[in-house]
Short mmCIF file of C-alpha atoms and ligand atoms in Angstrom, two decimals:
data_model
loop_
_atom_site.label_atom_id
_atom_site.label_comp_id
_atom_site.label_asym_id
_atom_site.label_seq_id
_atom_site.Cartn_x
_atom_site.Cartn_y
_atom_site.Cartn_z
CA UNK A 1 85.28 25.50 140.46
CA UNK A 2 81.64 24.88 141.33
CA UNK A 3 79.16 23.55 138.80
CA UNK A 4 75.40 23.81 138.70
CA UNK A 5 73.02 22.45 136.12
CA UNK A 6 69.98 24.17 134.69
CA UNK A 7 67.70 21.15 134.29
CA UNK A 8 65.77 21.48 131.04
CA UNK A 9 65.74 17.91 129.70
CA UNK A 10 67.71 17.77 126.42
CA UNK A 11 68.53 21.49 126.73
CA UNK A 12 70.07 21.18 130.20
CA UNK A 13 73.37 22.99 130.62
CA UNK A 14 76.09 23.63 133.18
CA UNK A 15 76.99 26.89 134.90
CA UNK A 16 80.65 26.75 135.90
CA UNK A 17 81.72 29.29 138.52
CA UNK A 18 85.21 29.95 139.80
CA UNK A 19 88.24 32.22 139.93
CA UNK A 20 90.60 32.23 136.95
CA UNK A 21 88.45 30.04 134.69
CA UNK A 22 89.32 32.09 131.60
CA UNK A 23 92.97 31.16 132.10
CA UNK A 24 92.13 27.44 131.96
CA UNK A 25 92.36 26.64 128.25
CA UNK A 26 90.84 23.19 128.64
CA UNK A 27 87.63 24.64 130.10
CA UNK A 28 87.11 27.02 127.18
CA UNK A 29 87.98 24.30 124.70
CA UNK A 30 85.41 21.95 126.22
CA UNK A 31 82.73 24.66 126.41
CA UNK A 32 83.29 25.64 122.77
CA UNK A 33 83.54 22.43 120.77
CA UNK A 34 82.71 24.07 117.41
CA UNK A 35 85.45 24.68 114.86
CA UNK A 36 83.94 28.01 113.88
CA UNK A 37 83.14 30.56 116.55
CA UNK A 38 81.62 34.01 116.37
CA UNK A 39 82.87 36.01 119.33
CA UNK A 40 80.59 38.93 120.29
CA UNK A 41 81.95 41.45 122.77
CA UNK A 42 82.19 45.20 123.19
CA UNK A 43 84.86 47.86 123.03
CA UNK A 44 85.37 47.85 126.83
CA UNK A 45 85.43 44.12 127.52
CA UNK A 46 87.19 42.79 124.41
CA UNK A 47 90.58 44.45 125.08
CA UNK A 48 90.51 43.05 128.63
CA UNK A 49 89.36 39.47 128.10
CA UNK A 50 89.24 38.50 124.39
CA UNK A 51 93.02 37.75 124.39
CA UNK A 52 92.44 34.93 126.92
CA UNK A 53 89.73 33.46 124.71
CA UNK A 54 91.88 33.73 121.57
CA UNK A 55 94.80 32.06 123.36
CA UNK A 56 92.67 29.17 124.56
CA UNK A 57 91.11 28.61 121.14
CA UNK A 58 94.15 29.16 118.95
CA UNK A 59 93.29 26.13 116.81
CA UNK A 60 89.79 27.40 115.93
CA UNK A 61 88.52 29.91 113.41
CA UNK A 62 87.28 32.87 115.47
CA UNK A 63 85.51 35.76 113.82
CA UNK A 64 84.92 38.75 116.09
CA UNK A 65 82.20 41.38 116.29
CA UNK A 66 83.12 44.11 118.77
CA UNK A 67 80.06 46.26 119.34
CA UNK A 68 80.11 49.74 120.85
CA UNK A 69 79.53 49.82 124.61
CA UNK A 70 76.09 50.69 125.96
CA UNK A 71 72.44 49.74 126.31
CA UNK A 72 71.60 52.07 123.39
CA UNK A 73 73.36 49.58 121.08
CA UNK A 74 71.17 46.62 122.11
CA UNK A 75 69.15 47.07 118.93
CA UNK A 76 67.97 45.26 115.84
CA UNK A 77 70.46 47.39 113.86
CA UNK A 78 73.41 45.99 115.86
CA UNK A 79 71.97 42.47 115.62
CA UNK A 80 71.67 43.04 111.86
CA UNK A 81 75.38 43.82 111.69
CA UNK A 82 76.16 40.58 113.52
CA UNK A 83 73.93 38.61 111.10
CA UNK A 84 75.83 40.27 108.21
CA UNK A 85 79.13 39.00 109.63
CA UNK A 86 77.75 35.47 110.08
CA UNK A 87 76.48 35.40 106.50
CA UNK A 88 79.59 37.03 105.00
CA UNK A 89 81.75 34.43 106.72
CA UNK A 90 79.47 31.59 105.59
CA UNK A 91 78.80 30.32 109.10
CA UNK A 92 76.56 27.25 109.00
CA UNK A 93 74.16 25.71 111.48
CA UNK A 94 77.12 24.26 113.35
CA UNK A 95 78.34 27.77 114.19
CA UNK A 96 78.71 28.73 117.81
CA UNK A 97 78.13 32.24 119.13
CA UNK A 98 80.20 33.21 122.17
CA UNK A 99 78.97 36.16 124.25
CA UNK A 100 81.80 37.81 126.18
CA UNK A 101 80.47 40.73 128.20
CA UNK A 102 77.69 41.99 130.42
CA UNK A 103 73.96 41.65 129.97
CA UNK A 104 73.86 43.88 126.90
CA UNK A 105 76.29 41.71 124.94
CA UNK A 106 74.74 38.50 126.31
CA UNK A 107 71.17 39.45 125.45
CA UNK A 108 72.09 40.60 121.93
CA UNK A 109 74.42 37.69 121.11
CA UNK A 110 71.84 35.23 122.46
CA UNK A 111 69.15 36.81 120.31
CA UNK A 112 71.36 36.50 117.22
CA UNK A 113 72.07 32.85 118.08
CA UNK A 114 68.33 32.20 118.54
CA UNK A 115 67.54 33.56 115.07
CA UNK A 116 70.50 32.70 112.85
CA UNK A 117 69.49 29.74 110.69
CA UNK A 118 66.60 29.23 113.15
CA UNK A 119 68.95 28.73 116.06
CA UNK A 120 72.61 27.94 116.62
CA UNK A 121 74.51 27.14 119.80
CA UNK A 122 75.72 29.85 122.09
CA UNK A 123 77.87 30.08 125.19
CA UNK A 124 77.80 32.84 127.78
CA UNK A 125 80.95 34.20 129.42
CA UNK A 126 79.37 36.90 131.62
CA UNK A 127 81.68 39.67 132.82
CA UNK A 128 79.46 41.84 135.06
CA UNK A 129 78.11 40.70 138.42
CA UNK A 130 74.58 41.30 137.14
CA UNK A 131 75.19 39.07 134.13
CA UNK A 132 76.84 36.40 136.30
CA UNK A 133 73.88 36.14 138.68
CA UNK A 134 71.01 36.88 136.34
CA UNK A 135 71.12 37.63 132.62
CA UNK A 136 73.46 34.82 131.50
CA UNK A 137 71.18 32.18 133.06
CA UNK A 138 67.72 31.22 131.89
CA UNK A 139 67.71 31.85 128.15
CA UNK A 140 65.93 35.19 127.91
CA UNK A 141 67.47 36.96 124.91
CA UNK A 142 66.36 40.24 123.42
CA UNK A 143 67.06 43.55 121.78
CA UNK A 144 65.30 46.82 122.51
CA UNK A 145 62.78 48.61 120.29
CA UNK A 146 62.15 52.38 120.36
CA UNK A 147 58.76 51.43 121.85
CA UNK A 148 60.26 49.62 124.84
CA UNK A 149 63.03 47.55 126.38
CA UNK A 150 63.50 43.90 125.41
CA UNK A 151 60.41 43.95 123.18
CA UNK A 152 62.01 41.82 120.45
CA UNK A 153 63.39 38.56 121.74
CA UNK A 154 63.30 34.83 122.12
CA UNK A 155 63.86 32.14 124.70
CA UNK A 156 67.10 30.43 123.69
CA UNK A 157 69.17 28.63 126.30
CA UNK A 158 72.98 28.72 126.16
CA UNK A 159 74.84 25.40 125.99
CA UNK A 160 77.07 26.52 128.85
CA UNK A 161 77.71 29.48 131.15
CA UNK A 162 81.34 30.01 132.14
CA UNK A 163 81.66 32.46 135.03
CA UNK A 164 85.14 33.66 135.97
CA UNK A 165 84.84 35.69 139.17
CA UNK A 166 88.29 37.27 138.56
CA UNK A 167 86.87 39.49 135.80
CA UNK A 168 84.94 41.42 138.45
CA UNK A 169 88.26 43.01 139.51
CA UNK A 170 88.01 45.40 136.57
CA UNK A 171 84.31 46.14 136.97
CA UNK A 172 83.46 49.73 138.03
CA UNK A 173 82.13 49.85 141.61
CA UNK A 174 78.76 51.22 140.53
CA UNK A 175 78.25 48.20 138.22
CA UNK A 176 79.19 45.86 141.09
CA UNK A 177 76.58 47.48 143.32
CA UNK A 178 73.96 47.10 140.59
CA UNK A 179 74.68 43.36 140.57
CA UNK A 180 74.34 43.22 144.36
CA UNK A 181 70.73 44.41 144.02
CA UNK A 182 69.88 41.30 141.98
CA UNK A 183 71.62 39.09 144.55
CA UNK A 184 69.64 40.67 147.41
CA UNK A 185 66.52 40.06 145.31
CA UNK A 186 67.06 36.28 145.42
CA UNK A 187 67.20 36.24 149.22
CA UNK A 188 64.05 38.31 149.43
CA UNK A 189 62.21 36.05 146.97
CA UNK A 190 62.72 32.68 148.57
CA UNK A 191 65.68 32.32 150.91
CA UNK A 192 65.68 34.09 154.27
CA UNK A 193 68.91 32.30 155.29
CA UNK A 194 70.64 33.71 152.17
CA UNK A 195 69.31 37.18 153.00
CA UNK A 196 70.77 36.81 156.51
CA UNK A 197 74.07 35.60 155.01
CA UNK A 198 74.09 38.74 152.85
CA UNK A 199 73.53 40.89 155.95
CA UNK A 200 76.67 39.32 157.43
CA UNK A 201 78.76 39.36 154.24
CA UNK A 202 77.80 42.45 152.27
CA UNK A 203 81.03 44.26 153.22
CA UNK A 204 83.11 41.28 152.07
CA UNK A 205 81.24 41.23 148.76
CA UNK A 206 81.90 44.92 148.20
CA UNK A 207 85.59 44.24 148.84
CA UNK A 208 85.48 41.43 146.22
CA UNK A 209 86.33 38.73 148.74
CA UNK A 210 86.67 35.71 146.41
CA UNK A 211 85.04 33.17 148.74
CA UNK A 212 82.06 35.41 149.52
CA UNK A 213 81.66 36.31 145.85
CA UNK A 214 81.77 32.70 144.70
CA UNK A 215 79.10 31.72 147.23
CA UNK A 216 76.81 34.67 146.42
CA UNK A 217 77.03 33.95 142.68
CA UNK A 218 76.56 30.21 143.20
CA UNK A 219 73.50 30.58 145.45
CA UNK A 220 71.93 33.21 143.16
CA UNK A 221 72.40 31.02 140.08
CA UNK A 222 71.13 28.00 141.99
CA UNK A 223 67.90 29.80 142.90
CA UNK A 224 67.44 31.09 139.36
CA UNK A 225 68.26 27.69 137.82
CA UNK A 226 65.69 25.96 140.02
CA UNK A 227 62.96 28.43 139.12
CA UNK A 228 63.80 28.37 135.39
CA UNK A 229 63.89 24.57 135.48
CA UNK A 230 60.29 24.56 136.75
CA UNK A 231 58.95 27.41 134.61
CA UNK A 232 61.21 28.16 131.64
CA UNK A 233 58.72 30.33 129.73
CA UNK A 234 57.35 32.33 132.65
CA UNK A 235 53.85 30.90 132.78
CA UNK A 236 53.88 31.38 136.56
CA UNK A 237 56.65 31.08 139.13
CA UNK A 238 59.42 32.64 136.98
CA UNK A 239 57.66 36.00 137.30
CA UNK A 240 58.85 36.03 140.94
CA UNK A 241 62.31 36.84 139.55
CA UNK A 242 60.81 40.22 138.67
CA UNK A 243 60.51 41.27 142.32
CA UNK A 244 61.10 45.04 142.35
CA UNK A 245 61.26 45.21 138.55
CA UNK A 246 57.82 46.76 137.89
CA UNK A 247 58.76 49.76 140.05
CA UNK A 248 62.35 49.68 138.76
CA UNK A 249 61.24 49.75 135.12
CA UNK A 250 59.11 52.83 135.89
CA UNK A 251 62.24 54.54 137.26
CA UNK A 252 64.35 53.55 134.26
CA UNK A 253 61.70 54.61 131.73
CA UNK A 254 60.86 57.92 133.44
CA UNK A 255 64.54 58.86 133.62
CA UNK A 256 65.29 57.92 130.01
CA UNK A 257 67.35 54.76 130.67
CA UNK A 258 70.50 56.86 131.12
CA UNK A 259 70.54 58.14 134.70
CA UNK A 260 69.88 54.90 136.57
CA UNK A 261 71.55 51.53 136.00
CA UNK A 262 69.07 48.65 135.76
CA UNK A 263 70.29 47.12 139.03
CA UNK A 264 70.10 50.46 140.83
CA UNK A 265 66.49 50.91 139.76
CA UNK A 266 65.74 47.32 140.80
CA UNK A 267 67.26 48.07 144.22
CA UNK A 268 64.81 50.91 144.86
CA UNK A 269 62.07 48.73 143.33
CA UNK A 270 62.82 46.04 145.94
CA UNK A 271 62.38 48.62 148.68
CA UNK A 272 59.08 49.85 147.20
CA UNK A 273 57.76 46.27 146.87
CA UNK A 274 58.74 45.68 150.49
CA UNK A 275 57.11 48.99 151.51
CA UNK A 276 53.83 48.06 149.82
CA UNK A 277 53.93 44.61 151.42
CA UNK A 278 54.43 46.24 154.82
CA UNK A 279 51.55 48.66 154.20
CA UNK A 280 49.37 45.66 153.39
CA UNK A 281 50.34 44.03 156.69
CA UNK A 282 52.31 41.20 155.05
CA UNK A 283 55.80 42.31 156.07
CA UNK A 284 56.93 43.60 159.45
CA UNK A 285 58.32 47.11 159.90
CA UNK A 286 61.52 45.52 161.17
CA UNK A 287 61.94 43.48 157.97
CA UNK A 288 61.27 46.55 155.82
CA UNK A 289 64.02 48.36 157.73
CA UNK A 290 66.35 45.38 157.18
CA UNK A 291 65.79 45.59 153.42
CA UNK A 292 66.51 49.33 153.40
CA UNK A 293 69.62 48.86 155.54
CA UNK A 294 71.04 46.05 153.37
CA UNK A 295 70.47 47.99 150.14
CA UNK A 296 72.16 51.03 151.67
CA UNK A 297 75.10 48.95 152.89
CA UNK A 298 75.43 47.55 149.35
CA UNK A 299 76.01 51.15 148.22
CA UNK A 300 72.67 51.32 146.44
CA UNK A 301 70.34 54.27 146.32
CA UNK A 302 67.26 53.96 148.51
CA UNK A 303 65.48 57.16 147.47
CA UNK A 304 63.32 56.95 144.34
CA UNK A 305 63.47 59.85 141.86
CA UNK A 306 60.57 62.27 142.29
CA UNK A 307 58.84 61.38 139.03
CA UNK A 308 55.35 61.61 140.56
CA UNK A 309 52.99 58.79 141.53
CA UNK A 310 50.77 59.19 138.46
CA UNK A 311 53.70 59.00 136.06
CA UNK A 312 55.09 55.96 137.87
CA UNK A 313 51.68 54.27 137.66
CA UNK A 314 51.47 55.05 133.91
CA UNK A 315 54.83 53.37 133.27
CA UNK A 316 53.81 50.43 135.47
CA UNK A 317 50.64 49.90 133.43
CA UNK A 318 52.68 48.75 130.39
CA UNK A 319 54.48 46.07 132.41
CA UNK A 320 54.67 42.62 130.79
CA UNK A 321 52.84 41.17 133.83
CA UNK A 322 49.62 43.12 133.13
CA UNK A 323 46.68 40.73 132.83
CA UNK A 324 43.21 41.91 131.79
CA UNK A 325 44.23 45.50 132.37
CA UNK A 326 45.51 44.94 135.91
CA UNK A 327 49.19 45.08 136.88
CA UNK A 328 50.16 41.98 138.78
CA UNK A 329 52.81 42.69 141.37
CA UNK A 330 55.44 40.57 143.08
CA UNK A 331 54.96 41.16 146.80
CA UNK A 332 56.33 39.71 150.03
CA UNK A 333 54.60 37.68 152.69
CA UNK A 334 57.67 37.92 154.90
CA UNK A 335 61.31 37.98 153.80
CA UNK A 336 61.89 34.97 151.55
CA UNK A 337 58.18 34.63 150.82
CA UNK A 338 57.53 36.34 147.47
CA UNK A 339 54.24 35.81 145.68
CA UNK A 340 52.63 37.30 142.61
CA UNK A 341 49.15 38.74 142.70
CA UNK A 342 46.76 41.22 141.14
CA UNK A 343 44.80 41.10 144.38
CA UNK A 344 46.27 44.01 146.33
CA UNK A 345 44.60 47.08 147.79
CA UNK A 346 44.62 49.94 145.26
CA UNK A 347 44.73 52.57 148.00
CA UNK A 348 47.82 50.91 149.54
CA UNK A 349 49.54 50.99 146.14
CA UNK A 350 48.57 54.63 145.54
CA UNK A 351 49.82 55.67 148.99
CA UNK A 352 53.08 53.77 148.45
CA UNK A 353 53.64 55.41 145.05
CA UNK A 354 52.92 58.88 146.49
CA UNK A 355 55.25 58.25 149.42
CA UNK A 356 58.15 57.08 147.22
CA UNK A 357 57.72 59.01 143.95
CA UNK A 358 56.03 62.18 145.22
CA UNK A 359 52.49 63.36 144.52
P1 NAD B 401 76.24 46.07 130.57
O1 NAD B 401 76.29 44.86 129.74
O2 NAD B 401 75.95 47.36 129.88
O3 NAD B 401 77.61 46.20 131.36
C1 NAD B 401 77.80 47.30 132.22
C2 NAD B 401 79.11 48.04 131.92
O4 NAD B 401 80.21 47.28 132.42
C3 NAD B 401 79.38 48.24 130.44
O5 NAD B 401 79.97 49.49 130.24
C4 NAD B 401 80.37 47.12 130.13
O6 NAD B 401 81.17 47.40 129.00
C5 NAD B 401 81.18 47.11 131.38
N1 NAD B 401 81.85 45.85 131.69
C6 NAD B 401 81.35 44.60 131.56
N2 NAD B 401 82.19 43.72 132.12
C7 NAD B 401 83.24 44.40 132.58
C8 NAD B 401 84.43 44.04 133.26
N3 NAD B 401 84.65 42.78 133.65
N4 NAD B 401 85.31 45.01 133.56
C9 NAD B 401 85.04 46.31 133.23
N5 NAD B 401 83.94 46.72 132.62
C10 NAD B 401 83.04 45.76 132.31
O7 NAD B 401 75.17 45.94 131.75
P2 NAD B 401 74.70 44.70 132.67
O8 NAD B 401 74.27 45.32 133.94
O9 NAD B 401 75.67 43.61 132.67
O10 NAD B 401 73.42 44.17 131.89
C11 NAD B 401 72.28 44.97 131.71
C12 NAD B 401 71.49 44.35 130.57
O11 NAD B 401 71.09 43.04 130.94
C13 NAD B 401 70.21 45.11 130.24
O12 NAD B 401 70.11 45.23 128.84
C14 NAD B 401 69.10 44.21 130.78
O13 NAD B 401 67.91 44.33 130.03
C15 NAD B 401 69.72 42.85 130.62
N6 NAD B 401 69.19 41.83 131.52
C16 NAD B 401 68.80 40.66 130.97
C17 NAD B 401 68.34 39.63 131.78
C18 NAD B 401 67.98 38.32 131.17
O14 NAD B 401 67.43 37.47 131.88
N7 NAD B 401 68.29 38.09 129.92
C19 NAD B 401 68.27 39.82 133.17
C20 NAD B 401 68.68 41.03 133.71
C21 NAD B 401 69.16 42.04 132.88
N1 LIG B 402 65.61 38.31 134.92
C1 LIG B 402 64.35 37.67 135.06
C2 LIG B 402 64.26 36.37 134.35
O1 LIG B 402 65.22 35.90 133.80
O2 LIG B 402 63.20 35.80 134.32
#
């Protein structure tokens, strides 16, 4: 097992990563010291992995909320049902919320934990690759609103993240590939050597090689933990973690959040961000081709849907990074050299959007 710490003074917490961690009762018992635990999972994950949690915590009172599977259930209505269960079971401020699932379960359970009695402890046991390398770390919790994704939320850090790489064995391949996009993102943001490692090991990752997986998850979490430790509330540097996301969100929104997985849209978004950087003379043509090749080898789509440049721009204009009416973009000054700026050439952006999304 490898352990990392997210350094946030008195809210610092460990991320434990390894194979078979859910089978180690002592680890779960140490991560979940409360007597009363609310387990939040979904109808897909609970049958697979809740038995291991129940077995490890046989001496505790565990109340379970098993939500339906899907992003469409990451809502205030579902959160309301979880609050109802907490209240009905008279959970106090010493309650602990355990999120067992992917990013949907983690975001919703974390949001409930942030709000219930003004904040109770929560622990993340992420079960998708995307959740293991991104959503379980950093304390962003949220539910969706009909007006937009993640509009209702709070920063609330978990007290521990327990990442068992064995659970990825049951993950559908498409979900694995979506997680690979976020891993590639970290290399592109700030670690050329990691990007090069991914070029050498992408096939091993797709085959779920345990050593390669453990390293990719560890390095991704390490990069995210360092950035979150310096800028927890996204006043600056943390926005770099959104590389590719402004374009990706436009794809998700224009296609109704059903056709594209978040990670798939981010993958194409990474390519568009790289393409714009190349058009601006900040990234070489060779490096742009390397990005496209790695995404393709990860099994990800590299063609954006033909939603039209104007429509893409309209969705981009409601991005959370808009400042004084101008979308700030995460761009690349070389692989591993991401920066955020509103100072880019409008014609380069327009040409890039037309090239990728159609006129
Ligand atoms: P998800 O939670 O919907 O999981 C994807 C699918 O995999 C679901 O059908 C799920 O039931 C299934 N699944 C999960 N684990 C499994 C396993 N081990 N075996 C078999 N099936 C399994 O999607 P996701 O990609 O994990 O997360 C996406 C969500 O995360 C979005 O809501 C996004 O907004 C959020 N997110 C949050 C952050 C953050 O910082 N908080 C960062 C990135 C994404
Ligand atoms: N997923 C981006 C962030 O946590 O800031």
